[in-house]
Coordinates of C-alpha atoms in Angstrom, one line a residue:
X26 CA -150.4 163.4 -130.3
X27 CA -153.3 161.1 -130.9
X28 CA -153.9 158.6 -128.5
X29 CA -154.0 155.1 -131.5
X30 CA -155.7 151.4 -130.2
X31 CA -153.5 148.4 -131.3
X32 CA -154.6 145.3 -133.0
X33 CA -154.3 143.1 -135.9
X34 CA -156.2 142.7 -139.0
X35 CA -155.6 139.6 -141.6
X36 CA -155.4 140.3 -144.5
X37 CA -153.9 138.4 -148.0
X38 CA -150.8 138.7 -148.7
X39 CA -151.0 139.8 -152.1
X40 CA -152.5 142.9 -150.6
X41 CA -151.0 143.4 -147.5
X42 CA -147.8 145.3 -148.4
X43 CA -150.0 147.9 -149.9
X44 CA -151.5 148.6 -145.7
X45 CA -148.2 148.5 -144.5
X46 CA -147.3 151.4 -146.3
X47 CA -149.9 153.2 -147.1
X48 CA -152.4 152.8 -144.1
X49 CA -153.2 156.4 -143.7
X50 CA -154.0 156.8 -147.5
X51 CA -156.0 154.1 -147.6
X52 CA -157.8 155.1 -144.5
X53 CA -158.6 158.4 -146.9
X54 CA -161.1 156.3 -148.2
X55 CA -162.6 154.5 -145.6
X56 CA -165.8 157.1 -146.1
X57 CA -166.5 156.2 -149.5
X58 CA -166.1 152.5 -148.9
X59 CA -168.4 152.2 -146.1
X60 CA -171.1 154.5 -148.1
X61 CA -170.7 151.7 -150.3
X62 CA -171.1 148.5 -148.6
X63 CA -173.7 150.3 -146.3
X64 CA -176.0 149.8 -149.6
X65 CA -176.2 146.1 -148.8
X66 CA -179.2 145.2 -146.0
X67 CA -178.1 144.9 -142.5
X68 CA -177.5 141.1 -142.1
X69 CA -178.9 139.0 -139.1
X70 CA -179.7 135.5 -138.1
X71 CA -176.7 134.4 -139.8
X72 CA -173.1 134.1 -139.0
X73 CA -169.8 136.4 -139.5
X74 CA -168.6 136.2 -143.0
X75 CA -164.5 136.4 -143.0
X76 CA -162.3 137.7 -146.2
X77 CA -161.3 133.6 -147.2
X78 CA -160.5 133.9 -150.3
X79 CA -158.5 130.5 -151.2
X80 CA -154.9 132.7 -150.7
X81 CA -152.1 133.0 -148.5
X82 CA -152.8 135.5 -145.2
X83 CA -150.9 137.7 -143.7
X84 CA -151.2 138.9 -140.0
X85 CA -150.5 142.3 -139.9
X86 CA -150.7 144.6 -136.5
X87 CA -151.9 148.3 -137.4
X88 CA -153.1 151.4 -135.8
X89 CA -156.8 152.9 -135.7
X90 CA -157.5 155.4 -134.3
X91 CA -160.6 155.2 -131.3
X92 CA -162.8 156.9 -134.1
X93 CA -161.7 154.8 -137.2
X94 CA -162.1 151.8 -134.8
X95 CA -165.2 152.8 -133.7
X96 CA -166.6 153.3 -137.0
X97 CA -165.4 150.1 -139.1
X98 CA -166.6 147.7 -135.7
X99 CA -169.8 149.1 -136.3
X100 CA -170.4 149.1 -140.2
X101 CA -168.6 145.2 -139.6
X102 CA -170.4 144.0 -136.9
X103 CA -174.3 145.1 -138.2
X104 CA -173.2 143.7 -142.2
X105 CA -171.9 140.2 -140.0
X106 CA -168.1 140.4 -141.4
X107 CA -164.8 140.7 -140.3
X108 CA -163.5 143.9 -139.7
X109 CA -160.6 142.3 -141.6
X110 CA -162.3 141.4 -144.9
X111 CA -163.6 145.5 -144.9
X112 CA -160.0 147.0 -144.4
X113 CA -158.9 144.1 -147.4
X114 CA -162.0 145.6 -149.5
X115 CA -160.9 149.4 -148.6
X116 CA -157.6 148.0 -150.2
X117 CA -158.8 146.8 -153.1
X118 CA -161.3 150.2 -153.6
X119 CA -157.3 152.2 -152.9
X120 CA -156.0 150.1 -156.0
X121 CA -158.0 151.3 -158.3
X122 CA -156.0 154.3 -159.9
X123 CA -160.3 155.6 -160.9
X124 CA -160.8 155.7 -157.5
X125 CA -158.1 157.8 -156.3
X126 CA -158.6 160.3 -158.7
X127 CA -161.6 161.0 -156.9
X128 CA -161.6 163.4 -154.6
X129 CA -162.8 162.9 -150.7
X130 CA -166.7 164.4 -150.8
X131 CA -167.9 163.0 -147.4
X132 CA -166.2 162.6 -143.3
X133 CA -167.7 160.1 -140.3
X134 CA -169.5 160.5 -137.3
X135 CA -169.6 157.8 -135.1
X136 CA -171.9 157.9 -131.6
X137 CA -173.0 155.8 -129.2
X138 CA -174.9 155.8 -126.2
X139 CA -176.2 153.1 -123.6
X140 CA -179.4 154.1 -122.2
X141 CA -180.0 151.0 -120.0
X142 CA -176.7 149.0 -119.7
X143 CA -177.3 146.3 -116.7
X144 CA -177.6 143.1 -115.5
X145 CA -181.4 143.6 -116.2
X146 CA -181.2 144.7 -119.7
X147 CA -178.8 146.1 -122.0
X148 CA -179.5 148.4 -124.7
X149 CA -177.3 150.1 -127.4
X150 CA -177.6 152.5 -129.9
X151 CA -175.3 153.6 -132.3
X152 CA -175.2 155.6 -134.8
X153 CA -172.9 156.3 -138.2
X154 CA -173.4 159.9 -139.8
X155 CA -171.6 160.9 -143.6
X156 CA -171.4 164.3 -143.5
X157 CA -171.0 165.9 -147.3
X158 CA -167.8 168.3 -147.5
X159 CA -167.6 170.9 -149.8
X160 CA -165.1 173.0 -151.6
X161 CA -164.1 174.7 -149.1
X162 CA -163.2 172.0 -146.6
X163 CA -166.5 172.8 -144.0
X164 CA -168.8 170.0 -143.1
X165 CA -172.5 169.9 -143.8
X166 CA -175.2 167.6 -142.2
X167 CA -177.2 165.2 -144.3
X168 CA -180.1 167.1 -146.5
X169 CA -178.6 170.2 -145.2
X170 CA -179.8 173.3 -147.7
X171 CA -175.6 173.7 -147.9
X172 CA -174.8 170.4 -149.1
X173 CA -175.6 171.0 -152.5
X174 CA -173.2 174.0 -153.0

């Protein structure tokens, strides 16, 4: 059995029910949504933005695998947005029937390394790689000659 991390997200009340009923299915769209969000530049020298839309919100307890949790937090930190806002955007993408009709083409691999982490200095290296999935469900690294197949 996979270990899951239990946390909470703040979602607009009108879409929170979709997350509660379909969160596993919605998370299958995470790679597509994160690739869309990563077209925007990394944000620095700014505060974090949240998904405040002037509507009612619900706090939803949810479970993520460690890989899902780390991936969402990595992108949220780089873009200076909340994980809740990423999840809300992911739900909105999932709600579009035209998006659901498209086959899944990518998987992700989040990795990190701390070359130095002590009271003198902290260096952390993080990366998120998107791997293209071909029709035979095998993964190929970016720029691989097999990627186009």
